Short mmCIF file of C-alpha atoms in Angstrom, two decimals:
data_model
loop_
_atom_site.label_atom_id
_atom_site.label_comp_id
_atom_site.label_asym_id
_atom_site.label_seq_id
_atom_site.Cartn_x
_atom_site.Cartn_y
_atom_site.Cartn_z
CA GLU A 1 -18.69 -6.92 6.35
CA ALA A 2 -17.60 -7.01 2.73
CA GLY A 3 -14.15 -5.69 1.97
CA VAL A 4 -12.98 -3.56 -0.93
CA VAL A 5 -13.98 -5.26 -4.16
CA GLN A 6 -12.00 -4.83 -7.35
CA SER A 7 -12.50 -6.14 -10.84
CA PRO A 8 -11.19 -7.55 -13.00
CA ARG A 9 -8.57 -9.42 -10.96
CA TYR A 10 -6.48 -10.08 -14.05
CA LYS A 11 -6.35 -8.37 -17.42
CA ILE A 12 -4.10 -9.01 -20.40
CA ILE A 13 -4.16 -6.53 -23.25
CA GLU A 14 -1.98 -5.45 -26.13
CA LYS A 15 -0.26 -2.11 -26.01
CA LYS A 16 -2.26 0.88 -27.21
CA GLN A 17 -5.52 -0.74 -26.13
CA PRO A 18 -7.68 0.86 -23.45
CA VAL A 19 -8.38 -0.78 -20.09
CA ALA A 20 -10.58 0.05 -17.13
CA PHE A 21 -10.58 -1.08 -13.51
CA TRP A 22 -13.48 -0.87 -11.13
CA CYS A 23 -13.52 -0.51 -7.37
CA ASN A 24 -16.30 -0.78 -4.82
CA PRO A 25 -15.12 0.50 -1.42
CA ILE A 26 -16.29 -0.57 2.01
CA SER A 27 -19.73 0.79 2.73
CA GLY A 28 -19.58 4.15 4.47
CA HIS A 29 -15.95 4.87 3.60
CA ASN A 30 -15.71 8.39 2.26
CA THR A 31 -12.10 8.29 1.15
CA LEU A 32 -10.97 6.16 -1.77
CA TYR A 33 -7.46 5.63 -3.07
CA TRP A 34 -5.91 4.16 -6.19
CA TYR A 35 -2.38 2.87 -5.75
CA LEU A 36 0.01 1.43 -8.32
CA GLN A 37 2.28 -1.44 -7.29
CA ASN A 38 5.07 -2.47 -9.61
CA LEU A 39 6.67 -5.87 -9.19
CA GLY A 40 8.95 -5.91 -6.16
CA GLN A 41 7.99 -2.39 -5.14
CA GLY A 42 5.71 -0.80 -2.61
CA PRO A 43 2.43 0.82 -3.61
CA GLU A 44 2.51 4.40 -4.90
CA LEU A 45 -0.49 6.70 -4.69
CA LEU A 46 -2.09 7.63 -7.99
CA ILE A 47 -5.17 9.48 -6.77
CA ARG A 48 -7.19 10.03 -3.61
CA TYR A 49 -10.87 10.93 -3.47
CA GLU A 50 -12.81 12.46 -0.64
CA ASN A 51 -16.39 11.67 -1.58
CA GLU A 52 -16.63 12.70 -5.24
CA GLU A 53 -13.72 15.12 -5.19
CA ALA A 54 -10.22 14.18 -6.33
CA VAL A 55 -8.13 15.92 -3.67
CA ASP A 56 -4.71 14.47 -4.50
CA ASP A 57 -4.03 13.47 -8.10
CA SER A 58 -0.54 14.89 -8.47
CA GLN A 59 0.95 11.46 -9.25
CA LEU A 60 -1.65 10.48 -11.84
CA PRO A 61 -0.22 10.56 -15.41
CA LYS A 62 -3.03 12.58 -16.84
CA ASP A 63 -2.04 12.14 -20.48
CA ARG A 64 -3.23 8.53 -20.44
CA PHE A 65 -4.80 7.88 -17.05
CA SER A 66 -8.17 9.07 -15.87
CA ALA A 67 -10.34 8.28 -12.88
CA GLU A 68 -13.79 9.05 -11.67
CA ARG A 69 -15.87 8.44 -8.60
CA LEU A 70 -19.46 9.16 -9.40
CA LYS A 71 -21.86 9.60 -6.48
CA GLY A 72 -18.97 9.20 -4.06
CA VAL A 73 -19.10 5.41 -3.98
CA ASP A 74 -17.68 3.24 -6.78
CA SER A 75 -14.67 4.35 -8.76
CA THR A 76 -13.19 3.57 -12.14
CA LEU A 77 -9.58 3.96 -13.22
CA LYS A 78 -8.93 4.03 -16.95
CA ILE A 79 -5.78 3.82 -19.04
CA GLN A 80 -5.92 4.83 -22.68
CA PRO A 81 -3.78 3.89 -24.48
CA ALA A 82 -1.90 1.35 -22.39
CA GLU A 83 1.87 1.09 -22.65
CA LEU A 84 4.20 -1.79 -21.83
CA GLY A 85 5.36 0.00 -18.68
CA ASP A 86 1.83 0.05 -17.31
CA SER A 87 2.06 -3.64 -16.45
CA ALA A 88 1.55 -3.66 -12.69
CA VAL A 89 -1.01 -4.26 -9.97
CA TYR A 90 -3.58 -1.51 -9.48
CA LEU A 91 -4.76 -1.43 -5.88
CA CYS A 92 -7.86 0.28 -4.63
CA ALA A 93 -8.20 1.18 -0.96
CA SER A 94 -10.72 2.97 1.20
CA SER A 95 -10.93 4.52 4.64
CA PHE A 96 -13.68 6.08 6.74
CA VAL A 97 -12.00 9.48 6.75
CA ILE A 98 -8.51 10.55 5.87
CA ALA A 99 -6.47 7.63 7.14
CA VAL A 100 -4.14 9.53 9.45
CA SER A 101 -3.55 6.32 11.35
CA GLY A 102 -2.79 4.53 8.11
CA GLU A 103 -5.75 2.22 8.36
CA LEU A 104 -6.43 1.82 4.70
CA PHE A 105 -8.39 -1.21 3.65
CA PHE A 106 -7.01 -2.55 0.39
CA GLY A 107 -8.67 -4.68 -2.23
CA GLU A 108 -6.89 -7.64 -3.77
CA GLY A 109 -5.84 -5.59 -6.77
CA SER A 110 -6.21 -5.74 -10.52
CA ARG A 111 -3.17 -7.25 -12.19
CA LEU A 112 -2.52 -5.77 -15.63
CA THR A 113 -0.24 -7.29 -18.23
CA VAL A 114 0.42 -5.25 -21.36
CA LEU A 115 1.89 -7.21 -24.28
CA GLN B 1 17.03 8.42 -3.56
CA LYS B 2 13.61 7.22 -2.54
CA GLU B 3 12.00 8.77 0.50
CA VAL B 4 11.60 5.38 2.18
CA GLU B 5 14.27 2.69 1.94
CA GLN B 6 13.66 -0.93 2.84
CA ASP B 7 15.84 -3.97 2.27
CA PRO B 8 13.82 -6.37 0.06
CA GLY B 9 15.46 -9.48 1.49
CA PRO B 10 14.51 -12.24 1.07
CA LEU B 11 14.69 -13.20 4.73
CA SER B 12 14.34 -16.85 5.72
CA VAL B 13 14.12 -17.92 9.37
CA PRO B 14 13.11 -21.06 11.31
CA GLU B 15 9.86 -21.19 13.21
CA GLY B 16 10.18 -19.59 16.63
CA ALA B 17 12.89 -17.13 15.62
CA ILE B 18 12.78 -13.43 16.36
CA VAL B 19 12.51 -11.43 13.17
CA SER B 20 13.72 -7.85 12.80
CA LEU B 21 12.57 -5.73 9.88
CA ASN B 22 13.46 -2.12 9.36
CA CYS B 23 13.19 0.96 7.18
CA THR B 24 14.97 4.26 6.91
CA TYR B 25 13.52 7.47 5.59
CA SER B 26 14.70 10.90 4.57
CA ASN B 27 11.67 13.16 5.03
CA SER B 28 11.71 14.66 8.52
CA ALA B 29 8.06 15.66 8.10
CA PHE B 30 6.88 12.08 8.47
CA GLN B 31 4.93 11.69 11.69
CA TYR B 32 2.84 8.57 11.19
CA PHE B 33 4.49 5.19 10.77
CA MET B 34 2.88 1.92 9.79
CA TRP B 35 3.65 -1.66 8.97
CA TYR B 36 1.57 -3.56 6.48
CA ARG B 37 1.62 -7.27 5.70
CA GLN B 38 0.98 -8.47 2.17
CA TYR B 39 0.39 -12.09 1.28
CA SER B 40 1.07 -13.23 -2.27
CA ARG B 41 -1.50 -11.87 -4.73
CA LYS B 42 -3.40 -10.07 -1.97
CA GLY B 43 -3.70 -6.46 -0.94
CA PRO B 44 -1.69 -5.07 1.99
CA GLU B 45 -3.29 -5.18 5.45
CA LEU B 46 -2.39 -2.93 8.35
CA LEU B 47 -0.41 -4.60 11.15
CA MET B 48 0.84 -1.77 13.32
CA TYR B 49 0.54 1.99 13.54
CA THR B 50 2.73 4.35 15.56
CA TYR B 51 2.55 8.10 15.87
CA SER B 52 5.87 9.93 16.26
CA SER B 53 8.64 8.24 18.23
CA GLY B 54 8.38 5.35 20.63
CA ASN B 55 7.42 1.71 20.88
CA LYS B 56 4.15 -0.08 20.42
CA GLU B 57 3.44 -3.72 21.17
CA ASP B 58 0.61 -5.89 19.90
CA GLY B 59 0.87 -9.56 20.72
CA ARG B 60 3.97 -10.98 19.05
CA PHE B 61 4.61 -7.74 17.15
CA THR B 62 6.55 -4.69 18.35
CA ALA B 63 6.99 -1.52 16.32
CA GLN B 64 9.70 1.00 17.13
CA VAL B 65 10.22 4.48 15.75
CA ASP B 66 13.39 6.53 16.19
CA LYS B 67 12.74 9.88 14.54
CA SER B 68 16.17 11.23 15.47
CA SER B 69 17.76 8.51 13.34
CA LYS B 70 14.90 8.36 10.81
CA TYR B 71 14.67 4.63 11.42
CA ILE B 72 11.73 2.36 12.13
CA SER B 73 11.64 -1.31 13.04
CA LEU B 74 9.20 -4.18 13.35
CA PHE B 75 10.01 -7.15 15.55
CA ILE B 76 8.16 -10.43 15.34
CA ARG B 77 8.60 -12.80 18.29
CA ASP B 78 8.01 -16.54 18.10
CA SER B 79 7.63 -16.36 14.34
CA GLN B 80 5.21 -18.78 12.69
CA PRO B 81 4.98 -20.17 9.16
CA SER B 82 1.78 -18.13 8.81
CA ASP B 83 3.92 -14.98 9.17
CA SER B 84 5.47 -15.73 5.78
CA ALA B 85 4.60 -12.70 3.68
CA THR B 86 5.99 -9.40 2.43
CA TYR B 87 6.19 -6.70 5.08
CA LEU B 88 5.85 -3.12 3.91
CA CYS B 89 6.69 -0.09 5.97
CA ALA B 90 4.71 3.04 5.26
CA MET B 91 4.69 6.56 6.57
CA SER B 92 2.91 9.84 6.12
CA ALA B 93 3.20 13.50 7.02
CA GLY B 94 0.49 15.93 7.99
CA GLY B 95 -0.51 19.11 6.27
CA SER B 96 -1.19 19.13 2.56
CA THR B 97 -0.03 15.54 2.09
CA LEU B 98 -2.28 14.15 4.81
CA GLY B 99 -3.65 10.86 3.58
CA ARG B 100 -0.75 10.10 1.23
CA LEU B 101 1.22 7.06 2.34
CA TYR B 102 4.81 6.52 1.25
CA PHE B 103 5.70 2.84 1.18
CA GLY B 104 8.98 0.99 1.28
CA ARG B 105 9.50 -1.71 -1.31
CA GLY B 106 8.78 -4.47 1.17
CA THR B 107 10.81 -7.27 2.78
CA GLN B 108 9.90 -10.81 1.79
CA LEU B 109 9.88 -13.09 4.85
CA THR B 110 9.71 -16.88 4.90
CA VAL B 111 9.33 -18.77 8.17
CA TRP B 112 10.01 -22.46 7.72
CA PRO B 113 8.71 -25.16 10.09
#
């Protein structure tokens, strides 16, 4: 069974440029998460989707970040414009339903460097 | 103060040692407690899950939760070089924040042969 697939794995951009990350969750998983992981820190939730609906986006900086999950499958996270402080790893995860037991399946992440 | 505190280490032990990792937390609403393992440049993977207080054992791994002290632990017996990774504790509450995990910063573990 294929895991959570993310692309690109690495991205280097200059500040003020836009960037987008794509995530394909495990087949059949209704819930999709985007987490931000800064160097030496644990992941922090940016947004959680249940099917197409964003049900928890309170930590998403909406002035520059946006996300969508069309048709309740793949998702895209966009940053426009990027700032130096956005350099981090963006992790996508999925679960069959709300992961009460914590069983989120994470992708390998998209590592962003903003110069 | 962060809701979940975890000593980042690094922790270096010889093969075969017993490893003790722990986290403290401040939110008494947390009911679900997890340990994730993260290898370098990989995503976290779930190791152990515990609901409320108590112990849970899975092979060489034992998770303990003490809600009265707001303290959770992970013990690794007979540690192996393949256990070298960053270990993240995570926890969640029910209600409106169901599905939101709060992670510690992770403890970097190295097991040398």
